[in-house]
mmCIF file of C-alpha atoms in Angstrom:
data_model
loop_
_atom_site.group_PDB
_atom_site.id
_atom_site.type_symbol
_atom_site.label_atom_id
_atom_site.label_comp_id
_atom_site.label_asym_id
_atom_site.label_seq_id
_atom_site.Cartn_x
_atom_site.Cartn_y
_atom_site.Cartn_z
ATOM 1 C CA MET S 16 172.011 166.579 153.268
ATOM 2 C CA LEU S 17 168.295 164.908 153.731
ATOM 3 C CA GLY S 18 168.562 161.402 155.488
ATOM 4 C CA THR S 19 166.446 158.753 154.588
ATOM 5 C CA ALA S 20 163.994 159.071 157.306
ATOM 6 C CA ASP S 21 163.480 162.587 155.601
ATOM 7 C CA LEU S 22 162.670 161.428 152.560
ATOM 8 C CA GLU S 23 160.745 158.674 153.450
ATOM 9 C CA ILE S 24 158.505 161.422 155.405
ATOM 10 C CA LYS S 25 158.527 164.265 152.438
ATOM 11 C CA ALA S 26 157.576 160.854 150.281
ATOM 12 C CA ALA S 27 154.520 160.410 152.945
ATOM 13 C CA VAL S 28 153.179 163.489 153.153
ATOM 14 C CA VAL S 29 153.172 163.880 149.861
ATOM 15 C CA ALA S 30 151.318 160.474 148.969
ATOM 16 C CA GLU S 31 148.580 160.954 151.406
ATOM 17 C CA THR S 32 147.753 165.000 150.589
ATOM 18 C CA LEU S 33 144.738 165.632 149.335
ATOM 19 C CA ASP S 34 145.484 167.859 147.026
ATOM 20 C CA ALA S 35 146.923 166.581 143.787
ATOM 21 C CA ILE S 36 150.937 167.318 143.300
ATOM 22 C CA VAL S 37 152.477 166.921 139.801
ATOM 23 C CA VAL S 38 156.137 167.181 139.190
ATOM 24 C CA VAL S 39 157.070 168.641 135.187
ATOM 25 C CA GLY S 40 161.024 168.816 134.303
ATOM 26 C CA GLU S 41 161.913 171.606 131.745
ATOM 27 C CA ASP S 42 160.695 169.771 129.270
ATOM 28 C CA GLY S 43 157.535 169.748 130.377
ATOM 29 C CA CYS S 44 157.120 166.376 130.917
ATOM 30 C CA VAL S 45 155.974 164.427 134.074
ATOM 31 C CA LEU S 46 158.069 163.072 136.265
ATOM 32 C CA ALA S 47 155.538 162.719 138.739
ATOM 33 C CA LEU S 48 152.214 162.917 139.978
ATOM 34 C CA ASN S 49 150.935 161.734 144.087
ATOM 35 C CA PRO S 50 147.828 159.512 144.038
ATOM 36 C CA ALA S 51 145.441 162.686 144.559
ATOM 37 C CA ALA S 52 146.675 163.948 140.814
ATOM 38 C CA ARG S 53 145.845 160.364 139.645
ATOM 39 C CA GLY S 54 142.587 159.927 141.235
ATOM 40 C CA LEU S 55 141.262 163.726 139.860
ATOM 41 C CA PHE S 56 142.322 163.179 136.898
ATOM 42 C CA GLY S 57 142.084 159.777 136.256
ATOM 43 C CA TRP S 58 145.930 158.881 134.360
ATOM 44 C CA PRO S 59 147.953 155.987 136.209
ATOM 45 C CA ALA S 60 151.160 156.671 136.894
ATOM 46 C CA ASP S 61 153.053 154.252 133.990
ATOM 47 C CA GLU S 62 150.478 156.432 131.291
ATOM 48 C CA ALA S 63 151.383 159.456 132.615
ATOM 49 C CA LEU S 64 155.613 159.488 133.604
ATOM 50 C CA GLY S 65 157.177 160.945 130.608
ATOM 51 C CA ARG S 66 154.233 162.377 128.980
ATOM 52 C CA PRO S 67 154.037 166.245 128.353
ATOM 53 C CA ILE S 68 151.760 167.783 131.465
ATOM 54 C CA GLY S 69 149.713 169.707 128.710
ATOM 55 C CA ASP S 70 148.361 166.422 126.810
ATOM 56 C CA LEU S 71 147.412 164.634 129.972
ATOM 57 C CA ILE S 72 144.963 167.556 132.246
ATOM 58 C CA VAL S 73 145.376 170.584 130.447
ATOM 59 C CA PRO S 74 141.842 171.002 128.046
ATOM 60 C CA GLU S 75 142.254 171.205 124.407
ATOM 61 C CA HIS S 76 141.814 174.750 123.507
ATOM 62 C CA LEU S 77 143.773 175.866 126.335
ATOM 63 C CA ARG S 78 146.991 173.345 124.880
ATOM 64 C CA ALA S 79 148.966 175.935 122.587
ATOM 65 C CA ALA S 80 148.719 178.323 124.868
ATOM 66 C CA HIS S 81 150.263 176.725 127.703
ATOM 67 C CA ARG S 82 153.040 175.171 125.870
ATOM 68 C CA ASP S 83 154.015 178.674 124.051
ATOM 69 C CA GLY S 84 153.692 180.053 127.853
ATOM 70 C CA PHE S 85 156.197 177.076 129.441
ATOM 71 C CA ALA S 86 158.495 177.281 126.658
ATOM 72 C CA ALA S 87 158.644 180.911 126.799
ATOM 73 C CA TYR S 88 159.189 181.080 130.250
ATOM 74 C CA VAL S 89 161.814 177.896 130.398
ATOM 75 C CA ALA S 90 163.872 180.156 127.734
ATOM 76 C CA GLY S 91 163.907 183.548 130.131
ATOM 77 C CA GLY S 92 160.447 184.989 129.726
ATOM 78 C CA PRO S 93 158.850 186.402 132.516
ATOM 79 C CA PRO S 94 156.385 183.885 134.873
ATOM 80 C CA ARG S 95 152.763 184.332 134.559
ATOM 81 C CA VAL S 96 151.294 182.187 136.943
ATOM 82 C CA LEU S 97 154.625 180.870 138.876
ATOM 83 C CA GLY S 98 154.125 181.451 142.759
ATOM 84 C CA LYS S 99 150.182 182.724 141.659
ATOM 85 C CA ARG S 100 146.911 180.929 143.311
ATOM 86 C CA VAL S 101 145.267 180.739 140.009
ATOM 87 C CA GLU S 102 141.522 179.320 139.269
ATOM 88 C CA VAL S 103 141.739 177.633 135.774
ATOM 89 C CA LEU S 104 140.029 174.873 134.263
ATOM 90 C CA GLY S 105 142.058 170.865 134.474
ATOM 91 C CA GLN S 106 140.563 168.176 132.183
ATOM 92 C CA HIS S 107 139.946 164.688 132.972
ATOM 93 C CA ARG S 108 140.964 161.400 131.071
ATOM 94 C CA ASP S 109 137.612 161.241 129.820
ATOM 95 C CA GLY S 110 137.285 164.451 128.587
ATOM 96 C CA ARG S 111 135.265 166.153 131.554
ATOM 97 C CA LEU S 112 136.509 169.463 132.584
ATOM 98 C CA ILE S 113 136.968 170.543 136.445
ATOM 99 C CA PRO S 114 137.342 173.608 138.210
ATOM 100 C CA ILE S 115 141.037 173.944 139.594
ATOM 101 C CA GLU S 116 143.101 175.502 141.866
ATOM 102 C CA LEU S 117 146.515 175.519 140.476
ATOM 103 C CA THR S 118 150.004 176.836 142.345
ATOM 104 C CA VAL S 119 152.888 176.165 140.288
ATOM 105 C CA LEU S 120 156.729 176.520 142.163
ATOM 106 C CA GLU S 121 160.036 175.959 140.666
ATOM 107 C CA ILE S 122 162.569 174.167 142.579
ATOM 108 C CA LYS S 123 166.191 173.143 142.006
ATOM 109 C CA VAL S 124 166.855 168.766 142.237
ATOM 110 C CA GLU S 125 170.536 168.256 141.477
ATOM 111 C CA GLY S 126 171.281 171.460 139.571
ATOM 112 C CA ARG S 127 168.085 170.687 136.790
ATOM 113 C CA ARG S 128 164.753 172.961 137.428
ATOM 114 C CA VAL S 129 161.682 171.292 138.493
ATOM 115 C CA PHE S 130 158.348 172.845 138.586
ATOM 116 C CA THR S 131 155.733 171.370 141.572
ATOM 117 C CA ALA S 132 151.952 172.228 140.670
ATOM 118 C CA THR S 133 149.428 171.771 143.808
ATOM 119 C CA ILE S 134 145.952 171.363 141.899
ATOM 120 C CA ARG S 135 142.828 171.274 144.327
ATOM 121 C CA ASP S 136 139.359 169.986 143.037
ATOM 122 C CA ARG S 137 137.422 173.154 142.829
ATOM 123 C CA SER S 138 134.142 171.217 141.997
ATOM 124 C CA ALA S 139 132.173 171.794 144.992
ATOM 125 C CA ASP S 140 133.080 175.246 145.361
ATOM 126 C CA ALA S 141 132.123 175.574 142.153
ATOM 127 C CA ALA S 142 128.500 173.556 142.430
ATOM 128 C CA GLN S 143 127.931 175.793 145.093
ATOM 129 C CA GLN S 144 128.893 178.935 143.359
ATOM 130 C CA GLU S 145 126.221 178.220 141.271
ATOM 131 C CA GLU S 146 123.844 177.561 143.601
ATOM 132 C CA LEU S 147 124.098 180.714 144.995
ATOM 133 C CA ALA S 148 123.892 182.562 141.737
ATOM 134 C CA GLN S 149 120.704 180.799 141.188
ATOM 135 C CA THR S 150 119.080 181.489 144.411
ATOM 136 C CA ARG S 151 120.417 185.513 143.755
ATOM 137 C CA ARG S 152 118.798 185.332 140.396
ATOM 138 C CA GLN S 153 115.386 183.679 141.454
ATOM 139 C CA LEU S 154 115.646 186.264 144.403
ATOM 140 C CA GLU S 155 116.020 189.163 142.070
ATOM 141 C CA LEU S 156 113.097 187.649 139.777
ATOM 142 C CA ALA S 157 111.297 187.580 143.092
ATOM 143 C CA VAL S 158 111.864 190.950 144.199
ATOM 144 C CA GLU S 159 111.426 192.467 140.493
ATOM 145 C CA GLY S 160 108.097 190.602 140.354
ATOM 146 C CA ALA S 161 106.583 191.326 143.630
ATOM 147 C CA GLN S 162 107.855 195.366 142.999
ATOM 148 C CA LEU S 163 109.948 195.323 146.484
ATOM 149 C CA GLY S 164 112.649 197.652 146.214
ATOM 150 C CA THR S 165 115.484 197.473 147.951
ATOM 151 C CA TRP S 166 118.006 198.984 150.693
ATOM 152 C CA SER S 167 121.296 199.314 153.181
ATOM 153 C CA TYR S 168 122.099 201.367 155.655
ATOM 154 C CA ASN S 169 126.082 201.233 157.576
ATOM 155 C CA PRO S 170 125.473 202.855 160.765
ATOM 156 C CA ARG S 171 129.019 203.213 160.730
ATOM 157 C CA THR S 172 129.397 205.739 158.374
ATOM 158 C CA GLY S 173 125.591 206.963 157.842
ATOM 159 C CA MET S 174 125.703 206.008 153.733
ATOM 160 C CA SER S 175 122.558 204.012 152.571
ATOM 161 C CA TRP S 176 122.306 202.443 148.952
ATOM 162 C CA TYR S 177 118.736 202.440 147.443
ATOM 163 C CA SER S 178 117.477 200.804 144.630
ATOM 164 C CA ASP S 179 115.713 202.017 141.252
ATOM 165 C CA ARG S 180 112.596 201.010 142.804
ATOM 166 C CA VAL S 181 112.960 202.533 145.650
ATOM 167 C CA LYS S 182 114.510 205.999 144.366
ATOM 168 C CA GLU S 183 111.292 205.487 141.735
ATOM 169 C CA ILE S 184 108.608 205.143 144.593
ATOM 170 C CA VAL S 185 110.256 207.943 147.014
ATOM 171 C CA GLY S 186 110.878 210.191 144.051
ATOM 172 C CA MET S 187 114.620 210.702 144.507
ATOM 173 C CA GLU S 188 116.865 213.133 142.368
ATOM 174 C CA GLU S 189 119.935 212.517 140.351
ATOM 175 C CA ASN S 190 121.347 215.235 143.112
ATOM 176 C CA PHE S 191 119.967 212.790 146.011
ATOM 177 C CA LEU S 192 122.201 212.372 149.295
ATOM 178 C CA PRO S 193 122.990 208.702 149.621
ATOM 179 C CA ASP S 194 122.490 208.840 153.310
ATOM 180 C CA GLY S 195 119.975 208.296 156.791
ATOM 181 C CA GLU S 196 119.061 211.272 157.397
ATOM 182 C CA ALA S 197 118.884 213.129 153.694
ATOM 183 C CA PHE S 198 116.268 210.046 153.751
ATOM 184 C CA ARG S 199 114.729 210.539 156.847
ATOM 185 C CA GLU S 200 113.820 214.258 155.761
ATOM 186 C CA ARG S 201 111.295 212.740 153.132
ATOM 187 C CA VAL S 202 109.593 211.160 155.736
ATOM 188 C CA HIS S 203 106.702 212.593 157.354
ATOM 189 C CA PRO S 204 107.323 214.678 159.981
ATOM 190 C CA ASP S 205 104.515 212.428 161.811
ATOM 191 C CA ASP S 206 106.354 209.141 160.997
ATOM 192 C CA ARG S 207 109.769 209.836 161.666
ATOM 193 C CA GLU S 208 110.342 208.543 165.457
ATOM 194 C CA GLN S 209 109.088 205.226 163.971
ATOM 195 C CA LEU S 210 112.139 204.855 161.752
ATOM 196 C CA VAL S 211 114.831 202.974 163.639
ATOM 197 C CA PHE S 212 117.127 201.834 160.876
ATOM 198 C CA ASP S 213 119.724 204.546 162.371
ATOM 199 C CA ARG S 214 119.789 203.203 165.457
ATOM 200 C CA GLN S 215 123.144 201.278 166.076
ATOM 201 C CA ASP S 216 123.508 201.144 169.499
ATOM 202 C CA ASP S 217 120.197 199.541 170.067
ATOM 203 C CA PHE S 218 119.130 197.734 167.142
ATOM 204 C CA PRO S 219 116.914 195.236 167.536
ATOM 205 C CA GLU S 220 116.925 191.725 167.241
ATOM 206 C CA GLY S 221 115.301 189.727 163.861
ATOM 207 C CA PRO S 222 113.511 192.092 161.051
ATOM 208 C CA VAL S 223 112.026 195.142 162.049
ATOM 209 C CA ALA S 224 108.668 196.445 159.979
ATOM 210 C CA ARG S 225 107.569 199.871 160.339
ATOM 211 C CA GLU S 226 104.818 201.466 157.668
ATOM 212 C CA TYR S 227 105.633 205.253 156.790
ATOM 213 C CA ARG S 228 104.239 208.270 154.974
ATOM 214 C CA VAL S 229 106.945 210.033 152.382
ATOM 215 C CA ILE S 230 106.383 212.765 150.995
ATOM 216 C CA ARG S 231 107.768 212.593 147.230
ATOM 217 C CA PRO S 232 108.973 216.193 145.275
ATOM 218 C CA ASP S 233 105.909 216.435 143.760
ATOM 219 C CA GLY S 234 104.054 217.190 147.227
ATOM 220 C CA GLU S 235 102.171 213.713 146.451
ATOM 221 C CA ILE S 236 102.334 211.678 150.064
ATOM 222 C CA ARG S 237 103.026 207.733 149.409
ATOM 223 C CA TRP S 238 102.814 205.305 152.216
ATOM 224 C CA LEU S 239 105.483 202.525 152.404
ATOM 225 C CA HIS S 240 106.040 199.321 154.292
ATOM 226 C CA SER S 241 109.227 198.576 155.260
ATOM 227 C CA LEU S 242 110.879 195.427 156.609
ATOM 228 C CA GLY S 243 114.963 195.657 157.568
ATOM 229 C CA ALA S 244 117.187 193.081 159.514
ATOM 230 C CA ALA S 245 120.436 193.939 161.219
ATOM 231 C CA ALA S 246 123.822 191.984 159.945
ATOM 232 C CA ARG S 247 126.423 191.702 163.091
ATOM 233 C CA ASP S 248 130.097 191.270 163.441
ATOM 234 C CA SER S 249 131.474 188.523 166.087
ATOM 235 C CA THR S 250 131.301 190.955 168.834
ATOM 236 C CA GLY S 251 127.515 191.778 168.142
ATOM 237 C CA ASN S 252 127.919 194.912 167.271
ATOM 238 C CA VAL S 253 125.389 195.882 164.002
ATOM 239 C CA GLU S 254 127.490 196.576 160.792
ATOM 240 C CA ALA S 255 124.730 197.328 158.365
ATOM 241 C CA ILE S 256 121.256 197.142 158.300
ATOM 242 C CA HIS S 257 119.723 195.556 155.013
ATOM 243 C CA GLY S 258 115.590 195.680 153.829
ATOM 244 C CA VAL S 259 112.997 196.133 151.372
ATOM 245 C CA ILE S 260 110.145 198.586 150.525
ATOM 246 C CA ILE S 261 106.887 198.200 149.328
ATOM 247 C CA ASP S 262 104.863 200.505 148.252
ATOM 248 C CA ILE S 263 101.551 200.166 150.170
ATOM 249 C CA THR S 264 99.505 203.111 148.855
ATOM 250 C CA ASP S 265 96.416 201.969 146.989
ATOM 251 C CA ARG S 266 95.911 199.539 149.922
ATOM 252 C CA LYS S 267 96.326 202.336 152.837
ATOM 253 C CA ARG S 268 93.948 204.617 150.823
ATOM 254 C CA ALA S 269 91.718 201.741 150.283
ATOM 255 C CA GLU S 270 91.547 201.018 154.165
ATOM 256 C CA GLU S 271 90.619 204.914 154.475
ATOM 257 C CA ASP S 272 87.248 204.498 151.961
ATOM 258 C CA PHE S 273 86.305 201.527 153.472
ATOM 259 C CA GLU S 274 86.446 203.191 157.170
ATOM 260 C CA VAL S 275 84.898 206.552 155.422
ATOM 261 C CA MET S 276 82.158 203.845 153.992
ATOM 262 C CA ARG S 277 82.254 202.059 157.411
ATOM 263 C CA GLN S 278 80.962 205.485 159.670
ATOM 264 C CA ARG S 279 78.583 206.225 156.700
ATOM 265 C CA LEU S 280 76.732 202.575 156.694
ATOM 266 C CA GLU S 281 76.745 202.843 160.410
ATOM 267 C CA LEU S 282 75.137 206.221 160.537
ATOM 268 C CA ALA S 283 72.921 205.307 157.954
ATOM 269 C CA VAL S 284 71.520 201.710 159.944
ATOM 270 C CA ARG S 285 71.532 204.186 163.226
ATOM 271 C CA GLY S 286 69.646 206.917 161.435
ATOM 272 C CA ALA S 287 67.128 204.432 159.956
ATOM 273 C CA ASP S 288 67.003 202.318 163.352
ATOM 274 C CA LEU S 289 67.900 199.172 161.713
ATOM 275 C CA GLY S 290 69.244 196.168 163.203
ATOM 276 C CA VAL S 291 72.316 194.384 162.099
ATOM 277 C CA TRP S 292 72.629 190.467 162.295
ATOM 278 C CA THR S 293 75.016 187.874 160.964
ATOM 279 C CA LEU S 294 74.692 183.914 160.757
ATOM 280 C CA ASN S 295 77.862 181.812 160.547
ATOM 281 C CA THR S 296 76.260 178.656 158.575
ATOM 282 C CA ARG S 297 79.680 176.818 158.909
ATOM 283 C CA ASP S 298 79.238 176.571 163.144
ATOM 284 C CA GLY S 299 75.287 177.816 163.394
ATOM 285 C CA SER S 300 76.430 180.761 165.299
ATOM 286 C CA TRP S 301 74.881 184.291 165.513
ATOM 287 C CA TRP S 302 75.593 187.358 166.188
ATOM 288 C CA PHE S 303 72.985 190.158 166.542
ATOM 289 C CA SER S 304 73.591 194.004 167.193
ATOM 290 C CA ASP S 305 72.225 195.937 170.132
ATOM 291 C CA ARG S 306 68.993 197.234 168.074
ATOM 292 C CA ALA S 307 68.596 193.690 166.543
ATOM 293 C CA ARG S 308 68.169 192.028 169.995
ATOM 294 C CA ASP S 309 66.131 194.906 171.461
ATOM 295 C CA LEU S 310 63.649 194.438 168.505
ATOM 296 C CA ILE S 311 63.682 190.740 168.355
ATOM 297 C CA GLY S 312 63.645 190.829 172.634
ATOM 298 C CA LEU S 313 66.992 188.615 173.125
ATOM 299 C CA ALA S 314 68.725 188.393 175.950
ATOM 300 C CA ASP S 315 71.915 190.596 176.538
ATOM 301 C CA SER S 316 73.971 188.119 175.046
ATOM 302 C CA HIS S 317 75.670 188.982 171.098
ATOM 303 C CA TYR S 318 75.463 185.030 170.614
ATOM 304 C CA PRO S 319 72.378 183.800 170.968
ATOM 305 C CA SER S 320 71.668 180.086 170.440
ATOM 306 C CA LEU S 321 69.133 178.919 166.885
ATOM 307 C CA ARG S 322 67.167 178.188 169.605
ATOM 308 C CA GLY S 323 67.213 181.546 171.847
ATOM 309 C CA PHE S 324 65.897 183.075 168.206
ATOM 310 C CA ARG S 325 63.377 180.643 167.153
ATOM 311 C CA GLU S 326 61.621 180.971 171.113
ATOM 312 C CA ARG S 327 61.409 184.779 170.094
ATOM 313 C CA VAL S 328 59.499 183.584 166.226
ATOM 314 C CA HIS S 329 55.889 183.624 166.402
ATOM 315 C CA PRO S 330 55.283 180.105 165.444
ATOM 316 C CA ASP S 331 53.041 180.744 162.708
ATOM 317 C CA ASP S 332 55.658 182.193 160.887
ATOM 318 C CA TRP S 333 58.840 180.174 161.832
ATOM 319 C CA GLY S 334 58.638 177.588 158.583
ATOM 320 C CA ARG S 335 58.475 180.481 156.234
ATOM 321 C CA LEU S 336 61.980 181.827 158.061
ATOM 322 C CA ALA S 337 63.271 178.364 157.733
ATOM 323 C CA ALA S 338 62.543 177.395 154.305
ATOM 324 C CA LEU S 339 65.301 179.777 153.604
ATOM 325 C CA TYR S 340 67.883 178.193 154.836
ATOM 326 C CA GLU S 341 66.752 174.398 154.018
ATOM 327 C CA THR S 342 66.402 174.814 149.941
ATOM 328 C CA GLY S 343 69.716 176.770 150.398
ATOM 329 C CA PHE S 344 69.606 180.283 150.563
ATOM 330 C CA PRO S 345 68.262 182.081 147.595
ATOM 331 C CA GLU S 346 70.618 184.008 145.271
ATOM 332 C CA GLY S 347 70.710 187.986 145.892
ATOM 333 C CA SER S 348 69.023 189.417 148.551
ATOM 334 C CA VAL S 349 65.497 188.551 150.357
ATOM 335 C CA GLY S 350 63.956 190.284 152.366
ATOM 336 C CA VAL S 351 60.478 188.457 154.580
ATOM 337 C CA GLU S 352 58.191 189.946 156.995
ATOM 338 C CA TYR S 353 57.891 187.673 160.270
ATOM 339 C CA ARG S 354 56.561 188.481 163.875
ATOM 340 C CA VAL S 355 58.630 187.844 167.233
ATOM 341 C CA VAL S 356 56.863 187.616 170.931
ATOM 342 C CA ARG S 357 58.812 189.939 173.182
ATOM 343 C CA PRO S 358 59.404 187.935 176.523
ATOM 344 C CA ASP S 359 56.793 190.654 178.252
ATOM 345 C CA GLY S 360 54.292 188.999 175.553
ATOM 346 C CA GLU S 361 54.193 192.079 173.310
ATOM 347 C CA THR S 362 53.868 190.384 169.405
ATOM 348 C CA ARG S 363 56.235 193.149 166.737
ATOM 349 C CA TRP S 364 56.751 192.595 163.106
ATOM 350 C CA LEU S 365 59.639 192.777 161.878
ATOM 351 C CA TYR S 366 61.293 192.725 158.237
ATOM 352 C CA GLY S 367 64.509 190.753 157.821
ATOM 353 C CA LEU S 368 66.459 191.670 154.895
ATOM 354 C CA GLY S 369 69.657 188.846 154.449
ATOM 355 C CA ALA S 370 72.005 188.137 151.423
ATOM 356 C CA ALA S 371 74.165 185.105 151.544
ATOM 357 C CA ASP S 372 78.347 184.996 151.181
ATOM 358 C CA ARG S 373 79.133 182.142 149.635
ATOM 359 C CA ASP S 374 83.379 180.985 148.740
ATOM 360 C CA GLU S 375 84.966 180.125 145.418
ATOM 361 C CA ALA S 376 82.996 176.714 145.620
ATOM 362 C CA GLY S 377 79.391 178.582 145.618
ATOM 363 C CA GLU S 378 78.899 177.696 149.441
ATOM 364 C CA ILE S 379 77.122 179.361 151.681
ATOM 365 C CA GLU S 380 79.782 180.511 154.355
ATOM 366 C CA ALA S 381 77.701 183.700 156.160
ATOM 367 C CA ILE S 382 74.244 185.123 155.974
ATOM 368 C CA ASN S 383 74.151 188.892 156.661
ATOM 369 C CA GLY S 384 71.350 191.326 157.346
ATOM 370 C CA ILE S 385 69.284 193.743 158.596
ATOM 371 C CA VAL S 386 66.035 194.112 160.678
ATOM 372 C CA ALA S 387 63.681 196.508 160.715
ATOM 373 C CA ASP S 388 60.368 197.137 162.836
ATOM 374 C CA ILE S 389 57.194 197.240 160.445
ATOM 375 C CA SER S 390 54.922 197.180 163.450
ATOM 376 C CA PRO S 391 53.354 200.349 162.753
ATOM 377 C CA ARG S 392 52.700 200.044 159.253
ATOM 378 C CA LYS S 393 51.551 197.002 160.202
ATOM 379 C CA LEU S 394 48.805 198.007 162.400
ATOM 380 C CA ALA S 395 47.873 200.888 159.938
#
């Protein structure tokens, strides 16, 4: 038998534990409840003792099922929740529903069957899970809105998982093997060395970004931007690699078109013997191409000052140039003829053509233009 000291120790433990403990008899009425239970459900001991547990902490819509199940078990039926941890709803005295974790055990005290319910408040866990679910929903909407594809790779098994968007971009068939090697075969041969997702032993720390091409089954080549990061175990070994993919084909094609256009423009400017210049109106800095500096007679620096440029312009023509900037550069392109006096004293006629580059507010950010030597025509 337990001594008085043992009983006092057990009573102290029950009283001080953070979990709620409720003791119920065979009739389903409360025999005892510790302070944590009183605080969790809001029932004082003098109002709870002797009353059916179902009327105190079981939500109203579950009380009939609780009474029937408890009576069936006491009469010899099979246990349903006995000895298990179950997550259910409890009810506070004021009617609030509380998410709880419940464990019910049966013990015998002086020949009587007694049931103890250990109850843990899951409100904080439920709130955290709801916040996590909300974050997940927001992330899913963001991924969908950005038309991102998601993927995962297990370097230990070689198996992969691809979202529907990835399958759409790459053109995966229904029988496509979900492994890394099968995906690698879809990557353009010249770009396969860039892939690092299957490097288990030396996958870099932090996110890894790569741009590469894939060849779809119909032969179309598409550019992808992939971003991946490793999930590691406690020893630092890579367990999985997760990432996103976005189709950047349109951007790459635009870049290629722009490069072709740039090369053609450069050839045209060179063929027409034109100089190119830019004025940054925010800081007053200039840039001149080699041909522009040669025509104007500037020093070797690509970034001369306004004073250095003005010194080269014929005094009788400077006012015509300055008026364009002082009045706020006109809309559209503007052409002007003016003379420059080179360091060797030679005077040359130039034709300048410029246009303003404006921000969203209409303020001029820069003026870009070309300059051509028209001295032969003027002399003629």
